Short mmCIF file of C-alpha atoms and ligand atoms in Angstrom, two decimals:
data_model
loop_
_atom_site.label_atom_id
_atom_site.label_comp_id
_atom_site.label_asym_id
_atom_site.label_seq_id
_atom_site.Cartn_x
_atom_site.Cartn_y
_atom_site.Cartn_z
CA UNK B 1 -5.31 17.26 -10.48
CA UNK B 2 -8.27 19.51 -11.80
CA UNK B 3 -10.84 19.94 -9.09
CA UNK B 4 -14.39 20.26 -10.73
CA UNK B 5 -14.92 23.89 -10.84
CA UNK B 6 -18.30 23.54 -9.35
CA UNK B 7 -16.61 22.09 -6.41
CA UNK B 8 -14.12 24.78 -5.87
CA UNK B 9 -14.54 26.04 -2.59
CA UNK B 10 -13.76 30.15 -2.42
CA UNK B 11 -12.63 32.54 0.49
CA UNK B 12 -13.75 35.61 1.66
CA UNK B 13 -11.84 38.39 0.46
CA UNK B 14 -9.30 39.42 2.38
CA UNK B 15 -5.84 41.21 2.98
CA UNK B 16 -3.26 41.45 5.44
CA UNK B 17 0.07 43.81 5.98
CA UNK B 18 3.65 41.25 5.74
CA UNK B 19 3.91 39.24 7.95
CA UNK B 20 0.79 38.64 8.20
CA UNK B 21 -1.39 37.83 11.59
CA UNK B 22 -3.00 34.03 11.84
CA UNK B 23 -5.54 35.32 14.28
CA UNK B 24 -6.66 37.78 11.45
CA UNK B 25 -7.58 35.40 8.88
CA UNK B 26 -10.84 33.78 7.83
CA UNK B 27 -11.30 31.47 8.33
CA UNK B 28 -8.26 30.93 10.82
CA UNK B 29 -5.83 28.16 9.64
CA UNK B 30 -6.29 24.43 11.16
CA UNK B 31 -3.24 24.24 13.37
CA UNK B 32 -4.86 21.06 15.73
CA UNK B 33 -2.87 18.55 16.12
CA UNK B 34 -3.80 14.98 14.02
CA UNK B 35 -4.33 12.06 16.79
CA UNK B 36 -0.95 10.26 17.11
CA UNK B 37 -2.89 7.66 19.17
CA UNK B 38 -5.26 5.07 18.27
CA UNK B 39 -5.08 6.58 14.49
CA UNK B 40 -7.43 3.67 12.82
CA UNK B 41 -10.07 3.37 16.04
CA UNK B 42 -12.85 1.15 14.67
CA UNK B 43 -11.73 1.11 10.75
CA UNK B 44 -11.49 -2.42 9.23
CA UNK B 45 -8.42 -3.03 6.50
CA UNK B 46 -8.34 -5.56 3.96
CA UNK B 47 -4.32 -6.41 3.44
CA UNK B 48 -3.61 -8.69 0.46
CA UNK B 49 -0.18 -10.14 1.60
CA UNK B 50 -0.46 -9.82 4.73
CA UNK B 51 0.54 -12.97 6.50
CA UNK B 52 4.05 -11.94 6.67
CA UNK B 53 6.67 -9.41 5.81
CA UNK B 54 5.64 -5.48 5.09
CA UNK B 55 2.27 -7.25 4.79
CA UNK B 56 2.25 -8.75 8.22
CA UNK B 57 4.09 -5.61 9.74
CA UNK B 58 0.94 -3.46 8.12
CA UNK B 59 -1.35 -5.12 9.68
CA UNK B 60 0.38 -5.71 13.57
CA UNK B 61 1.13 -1.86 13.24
CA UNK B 62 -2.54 -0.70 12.09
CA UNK B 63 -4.52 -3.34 14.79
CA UNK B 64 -1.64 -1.30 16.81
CA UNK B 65 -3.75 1.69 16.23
CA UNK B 66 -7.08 0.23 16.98
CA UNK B 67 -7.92 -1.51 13.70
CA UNK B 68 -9.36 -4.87 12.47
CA UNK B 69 -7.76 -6.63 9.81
CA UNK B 70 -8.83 -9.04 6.80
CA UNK B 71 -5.44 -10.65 5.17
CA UNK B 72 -5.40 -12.18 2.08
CA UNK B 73 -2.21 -14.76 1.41
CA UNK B 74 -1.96 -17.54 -0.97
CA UNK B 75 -0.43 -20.26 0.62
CA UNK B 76 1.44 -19.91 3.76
CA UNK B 77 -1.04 -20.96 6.55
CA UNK B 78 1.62 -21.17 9.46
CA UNK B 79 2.62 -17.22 8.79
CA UNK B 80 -0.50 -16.13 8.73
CA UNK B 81 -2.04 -17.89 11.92
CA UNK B 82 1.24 -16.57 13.74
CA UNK B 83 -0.19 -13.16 12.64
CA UNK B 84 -3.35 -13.64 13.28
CA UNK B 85 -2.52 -14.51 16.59
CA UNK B 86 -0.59 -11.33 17.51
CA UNK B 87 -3.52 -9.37 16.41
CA UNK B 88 -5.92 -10.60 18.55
CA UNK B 89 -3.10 -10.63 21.59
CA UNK B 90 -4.00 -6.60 21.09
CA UNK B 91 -7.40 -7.57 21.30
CA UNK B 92 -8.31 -6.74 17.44
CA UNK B 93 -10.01 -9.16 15.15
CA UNK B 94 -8.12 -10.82 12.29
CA UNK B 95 -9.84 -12.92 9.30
CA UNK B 96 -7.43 -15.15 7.29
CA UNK B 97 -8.26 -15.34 3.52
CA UNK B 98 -6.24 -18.19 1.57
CA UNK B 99 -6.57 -17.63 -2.62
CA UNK B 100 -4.35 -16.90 -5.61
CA UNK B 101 -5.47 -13.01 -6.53
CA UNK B 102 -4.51 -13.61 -9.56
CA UNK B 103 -7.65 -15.10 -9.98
CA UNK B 104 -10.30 -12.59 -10.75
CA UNK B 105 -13.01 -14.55 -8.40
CA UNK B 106 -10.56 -14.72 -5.37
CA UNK B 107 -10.36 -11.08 -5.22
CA UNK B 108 -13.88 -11.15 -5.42
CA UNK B 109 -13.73 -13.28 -3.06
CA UNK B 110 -11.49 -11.71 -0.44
CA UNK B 111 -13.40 -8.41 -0.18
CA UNK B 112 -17.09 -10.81 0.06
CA UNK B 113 -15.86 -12.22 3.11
CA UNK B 114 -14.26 -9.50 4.54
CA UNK B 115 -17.89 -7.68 4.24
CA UNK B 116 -19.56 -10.99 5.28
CA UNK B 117 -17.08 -10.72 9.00
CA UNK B 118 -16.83 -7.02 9.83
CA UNK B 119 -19.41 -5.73 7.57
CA UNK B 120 -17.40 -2.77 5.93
CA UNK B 121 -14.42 -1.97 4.86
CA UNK B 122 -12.22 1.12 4.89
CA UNK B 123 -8.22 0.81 4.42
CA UNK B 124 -7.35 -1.55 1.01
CA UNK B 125 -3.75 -1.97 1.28
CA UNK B 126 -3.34 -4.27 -2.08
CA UNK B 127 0.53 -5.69 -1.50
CA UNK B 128 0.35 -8.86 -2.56
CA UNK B 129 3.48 -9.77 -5.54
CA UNK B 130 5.45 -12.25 -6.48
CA UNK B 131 8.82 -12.28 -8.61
CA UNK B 132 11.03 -14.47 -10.49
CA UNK B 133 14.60 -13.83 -11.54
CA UNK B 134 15.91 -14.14 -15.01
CA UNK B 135 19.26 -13.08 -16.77
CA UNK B 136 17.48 -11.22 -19.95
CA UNK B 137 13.89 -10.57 -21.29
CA UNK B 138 14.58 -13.17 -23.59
CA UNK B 139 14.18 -16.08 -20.80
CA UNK B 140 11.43 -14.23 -19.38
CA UNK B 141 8.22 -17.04 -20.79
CA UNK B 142 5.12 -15.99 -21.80
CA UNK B 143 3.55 -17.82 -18.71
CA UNK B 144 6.30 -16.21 -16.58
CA UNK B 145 4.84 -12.14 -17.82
CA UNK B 146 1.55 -13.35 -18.11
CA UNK B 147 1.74 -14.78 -14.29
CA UNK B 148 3.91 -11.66 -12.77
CA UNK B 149 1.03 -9.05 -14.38
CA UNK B 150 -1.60 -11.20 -13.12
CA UNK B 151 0.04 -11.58 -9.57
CA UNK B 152 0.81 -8.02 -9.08
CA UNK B 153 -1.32 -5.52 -11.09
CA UNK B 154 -4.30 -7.30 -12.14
CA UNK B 155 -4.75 -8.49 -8.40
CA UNK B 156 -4.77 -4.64 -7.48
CA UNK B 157 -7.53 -3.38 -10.06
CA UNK B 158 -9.31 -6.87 -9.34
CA UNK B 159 -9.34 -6.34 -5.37
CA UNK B 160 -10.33 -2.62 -5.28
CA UNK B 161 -12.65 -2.94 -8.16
CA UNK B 162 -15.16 -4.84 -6.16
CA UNK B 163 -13.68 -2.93 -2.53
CA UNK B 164 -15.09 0.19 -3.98
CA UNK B 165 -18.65 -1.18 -3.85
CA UNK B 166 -17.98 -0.65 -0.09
CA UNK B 167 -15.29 2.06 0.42
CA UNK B 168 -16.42 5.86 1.16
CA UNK B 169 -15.69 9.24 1.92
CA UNK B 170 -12.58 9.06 4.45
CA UNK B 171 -11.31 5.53 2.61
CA UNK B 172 -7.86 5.38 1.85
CA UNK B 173 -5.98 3.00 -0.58
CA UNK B 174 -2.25 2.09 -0.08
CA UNK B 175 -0.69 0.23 -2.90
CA UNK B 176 2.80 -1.43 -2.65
CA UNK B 177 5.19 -0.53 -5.39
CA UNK B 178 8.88 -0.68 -5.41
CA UNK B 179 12.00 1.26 -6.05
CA UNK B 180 12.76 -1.13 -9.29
CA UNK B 181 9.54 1.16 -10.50
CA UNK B 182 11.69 4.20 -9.92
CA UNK B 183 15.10 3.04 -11.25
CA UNK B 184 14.22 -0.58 -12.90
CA UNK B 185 16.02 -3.76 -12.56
CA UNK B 186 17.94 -5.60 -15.12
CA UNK B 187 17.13 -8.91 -13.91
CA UNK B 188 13.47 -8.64 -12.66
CA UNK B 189 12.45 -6.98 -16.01
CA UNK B 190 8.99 -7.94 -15.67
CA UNK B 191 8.40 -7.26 -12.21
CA UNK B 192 9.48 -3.61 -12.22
CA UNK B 193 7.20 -3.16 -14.93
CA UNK B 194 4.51 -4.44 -13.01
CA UNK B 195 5.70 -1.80 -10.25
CA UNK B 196 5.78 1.09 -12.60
CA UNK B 197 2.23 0.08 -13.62
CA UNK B 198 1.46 0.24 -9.93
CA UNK B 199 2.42 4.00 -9.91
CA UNK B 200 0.55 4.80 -12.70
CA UNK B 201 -2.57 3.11 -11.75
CA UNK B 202 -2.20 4.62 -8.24
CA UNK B 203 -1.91 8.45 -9.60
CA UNK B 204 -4.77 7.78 -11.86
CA UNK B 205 -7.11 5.88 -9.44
CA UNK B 206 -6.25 8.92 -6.92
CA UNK B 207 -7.43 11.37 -9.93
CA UNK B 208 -10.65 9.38 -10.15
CA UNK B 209 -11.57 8.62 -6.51
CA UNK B 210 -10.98 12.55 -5.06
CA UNK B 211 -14.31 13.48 -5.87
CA UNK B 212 -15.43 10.93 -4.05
CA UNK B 213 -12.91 11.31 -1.13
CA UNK B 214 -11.26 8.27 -1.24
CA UNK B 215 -7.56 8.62 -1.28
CA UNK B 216 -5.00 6.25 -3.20
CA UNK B 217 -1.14 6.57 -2.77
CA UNK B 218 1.74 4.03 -2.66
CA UNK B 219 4.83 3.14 -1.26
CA UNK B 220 7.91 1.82 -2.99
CA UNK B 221 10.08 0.16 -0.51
CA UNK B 222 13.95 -0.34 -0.92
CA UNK B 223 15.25 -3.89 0.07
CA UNK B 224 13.86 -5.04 2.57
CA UNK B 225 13.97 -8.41 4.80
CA UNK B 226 11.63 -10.66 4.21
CA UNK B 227 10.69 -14.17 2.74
CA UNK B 228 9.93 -12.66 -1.11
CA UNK B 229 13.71 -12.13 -0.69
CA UNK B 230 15.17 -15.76 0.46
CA UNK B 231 12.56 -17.22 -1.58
CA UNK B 232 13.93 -15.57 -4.67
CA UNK B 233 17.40 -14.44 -4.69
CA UNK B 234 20.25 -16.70 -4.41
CA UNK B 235 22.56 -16.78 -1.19
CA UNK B 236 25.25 -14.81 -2.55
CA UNK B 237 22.92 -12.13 -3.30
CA UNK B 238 20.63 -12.60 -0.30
CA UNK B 239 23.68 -12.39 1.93
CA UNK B 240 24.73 -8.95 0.31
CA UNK B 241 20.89 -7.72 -0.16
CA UNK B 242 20.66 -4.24 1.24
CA UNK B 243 24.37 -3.53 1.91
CA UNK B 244 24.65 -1.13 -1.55
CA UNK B 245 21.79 1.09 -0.23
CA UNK B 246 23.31 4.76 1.58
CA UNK B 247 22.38 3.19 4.77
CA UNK B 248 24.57 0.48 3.94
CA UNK B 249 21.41 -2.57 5.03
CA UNK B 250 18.50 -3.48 4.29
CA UNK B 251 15.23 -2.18 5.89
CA UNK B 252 13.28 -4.47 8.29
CA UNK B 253 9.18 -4.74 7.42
CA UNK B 254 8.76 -2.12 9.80
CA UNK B 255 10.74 0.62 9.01
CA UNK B 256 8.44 0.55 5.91
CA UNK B 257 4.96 -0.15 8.11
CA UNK B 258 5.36 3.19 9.47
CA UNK B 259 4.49 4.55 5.30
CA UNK B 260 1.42 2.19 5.36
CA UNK B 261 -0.26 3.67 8.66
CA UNK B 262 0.96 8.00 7.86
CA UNK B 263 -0.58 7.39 4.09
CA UNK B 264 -3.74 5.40 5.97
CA UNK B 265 -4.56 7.71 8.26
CA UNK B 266 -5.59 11.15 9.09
CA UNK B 267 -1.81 11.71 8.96
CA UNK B 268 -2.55 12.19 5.29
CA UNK B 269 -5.59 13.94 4.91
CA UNK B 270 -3.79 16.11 1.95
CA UNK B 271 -1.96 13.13 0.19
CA UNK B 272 -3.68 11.26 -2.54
CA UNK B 273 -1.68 9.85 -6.08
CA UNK B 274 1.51 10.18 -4.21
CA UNK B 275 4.06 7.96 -3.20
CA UNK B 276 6.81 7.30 -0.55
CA UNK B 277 10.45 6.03 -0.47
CA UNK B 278 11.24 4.00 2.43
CA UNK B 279 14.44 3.21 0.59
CA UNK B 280 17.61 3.31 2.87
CA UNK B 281 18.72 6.89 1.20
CA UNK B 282 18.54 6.09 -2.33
CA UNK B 283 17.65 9.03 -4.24
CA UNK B 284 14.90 8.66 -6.59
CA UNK B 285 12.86 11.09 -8.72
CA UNK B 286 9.30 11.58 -7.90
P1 NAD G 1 6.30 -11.38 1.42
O1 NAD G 1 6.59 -12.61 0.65
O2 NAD G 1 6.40 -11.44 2.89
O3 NAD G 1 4.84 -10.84 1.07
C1 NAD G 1 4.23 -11.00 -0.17
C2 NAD G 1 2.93 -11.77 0.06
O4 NAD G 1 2.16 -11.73 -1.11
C3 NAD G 1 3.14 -13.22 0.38
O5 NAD G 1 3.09 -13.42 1.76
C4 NAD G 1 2.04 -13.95 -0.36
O6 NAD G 1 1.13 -14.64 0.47
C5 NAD G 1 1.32 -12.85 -1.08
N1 NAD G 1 1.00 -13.21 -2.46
C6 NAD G 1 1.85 -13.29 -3.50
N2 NAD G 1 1.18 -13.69 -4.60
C7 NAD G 1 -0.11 -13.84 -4.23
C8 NAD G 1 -1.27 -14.28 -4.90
N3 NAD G 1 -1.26 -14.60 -6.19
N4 NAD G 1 -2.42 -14.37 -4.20
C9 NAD G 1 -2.46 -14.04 -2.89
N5 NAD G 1 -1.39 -13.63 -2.21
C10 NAD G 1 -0.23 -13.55 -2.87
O7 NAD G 1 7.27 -10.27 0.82
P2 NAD G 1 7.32 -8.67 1.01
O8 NAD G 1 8.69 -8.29 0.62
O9 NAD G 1 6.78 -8.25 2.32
O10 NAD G 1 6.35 -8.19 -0.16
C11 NAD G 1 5.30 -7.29 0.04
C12 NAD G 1 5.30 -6.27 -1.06
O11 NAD G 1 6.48 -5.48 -0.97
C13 NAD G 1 5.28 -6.82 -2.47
O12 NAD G 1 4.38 -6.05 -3.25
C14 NAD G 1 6.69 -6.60 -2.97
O13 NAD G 1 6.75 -6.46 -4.37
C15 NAD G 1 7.01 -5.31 -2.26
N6 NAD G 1 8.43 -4.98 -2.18
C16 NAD G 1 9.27 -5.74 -1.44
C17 NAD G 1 10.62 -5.39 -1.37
C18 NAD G 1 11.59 -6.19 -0.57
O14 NAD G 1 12.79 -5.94 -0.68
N7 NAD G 1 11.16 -7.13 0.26
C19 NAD G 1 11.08 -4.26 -2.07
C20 NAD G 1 10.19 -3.49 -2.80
C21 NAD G 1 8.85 -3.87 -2.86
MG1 MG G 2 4.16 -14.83 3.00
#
């Protein structure tokens, strides 16, 4: 990433005999540790998705850590009160937001009311997606691409597009892509492209926010347990899903949480336009 040069910030001059003493330099390296408690204190995140799976186990984990949360879901009204309910048992405030994202005004929508209940905003976590199983990219429809790009990329620009009106210096973006970005997926063809495109848009968004200190990174989750799963696959394959990983099983929602809060939070203050693998072993490049 090319910092502006009129940014670039210089040291005094200085030299030191190998090894080297860290008392000696100027100025002397920040070795303090990063909270571990309490990481989010007062933030507000907006998680699209969030009413159940790495979505739901996001949100538990950051209101964990002191934060208030704004999910966005599309239909499922039972997971998301159940949710919402164990957010405020740790005495955090959670605002349900029902709408299809891949609707340009619900995404509007969902960062409105989030604004118009906690009155700012500084985590986006965009993680909403959707996918449909076919044999070959001829039996992928039209209506099926058109429906999988607008589900789970144009939902992304869409929600952070009007977030940034109200995201600032110390923000942080987490996008969810997947390993099918890393080494694709014969039969969800269109989805891992829409994962890929996640990756991209993340490193470039993260190239265009750093000046003004907003980080963007993503993770890309292996198989993991959750409804997208039993909702999509059949029961052969749901019954096997995880078992060819290193680990040998899938992940649980959060094993994968743990991603969302490091690349979140001061954890991370030297990440942006990166991703992580939460993966069960599976080596992937980048
Ligand atoms: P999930 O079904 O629990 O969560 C996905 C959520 O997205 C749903 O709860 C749904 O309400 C929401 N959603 C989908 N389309 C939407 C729309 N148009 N408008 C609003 N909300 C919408 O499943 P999950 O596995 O936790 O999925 C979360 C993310 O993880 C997704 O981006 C998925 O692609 C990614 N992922 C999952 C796995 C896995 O194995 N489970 C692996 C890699 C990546
Ligand atoms: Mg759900």
């Amino acid at each position: 990433m090319q910092k502006q040069s009129e940014e670039k910030k210089l040291r005094p001059k200085q030299k030191q005999r190998r090894p080297g003493k860290e008392s000696k330099m100027t100025p002397v390296p920040n070795t303090e540790p990063v909270k571990q408690e309490n990481k989010l204190d007062g933030k507000v995140a907006l998680i699209t998705g969030g009413d159940s799976g790495i979505g739901k186990a996001t949100a538990l984990l950051f209101a964990a850590n002191g934060a208030d949360i704004a999910i966005a879901y599309l239909s499922e009204t039972d997971d998301a009160k159940a949710t919402q309910e164990e957010i405020r048992e740790m005495g955090r405030e959670c605002l349900l937001i029902k709408g299809d994202l891949s609707k340009e005004v619900n995404c509007k929508k969902a960062v409105d009311k989030t604004i118009d209940t906690f009155s700012k905003l500084d985590i986006l976590v965009n993680n909403a997606a959707l996918h449909w199983e076919t044999e070959s990219l001829e039996e992928i429809s039209t209506e099926q691409l058109e429906r999988t790009f607008a589900n789970n990329v144009f939902s992304y620009f869409w929600v952070t597009k009007y977030a940034l009106a109200h995201l600032k210096e110390g923000s942080a973006i987490v996008n969810t892509s997947s390993v099918t970005a890393y080494r694709g997926s014969g039969k969800l063809i269109d989805y891992a492209a829409t994962k890929g495109a996640i990756i991209s848009f993340t490193r470039s968004l993260a190239q265009s926010l750093a000046p003004r200190k907003i980080r963007v990174n993503a993770v890309a989750p292996g198989p993991i347990w959750t409804p997208l799963i039993v909702s999509t696959f059949d029961e052969k394959r749901v019954a096997e899903f995880g078992s060819d990983t290193p680990m040998g099983r899938a992940g649980e929602p959060n094993e994968v949480a743990t991603c969302f809060l490091f690349l979140a939070s001061d954890d991370s203050t030297y990440m942006t336009g990166q991703c992580l693998h939460p993966n069960g072993g599976e080596i992937v490049n980048a």
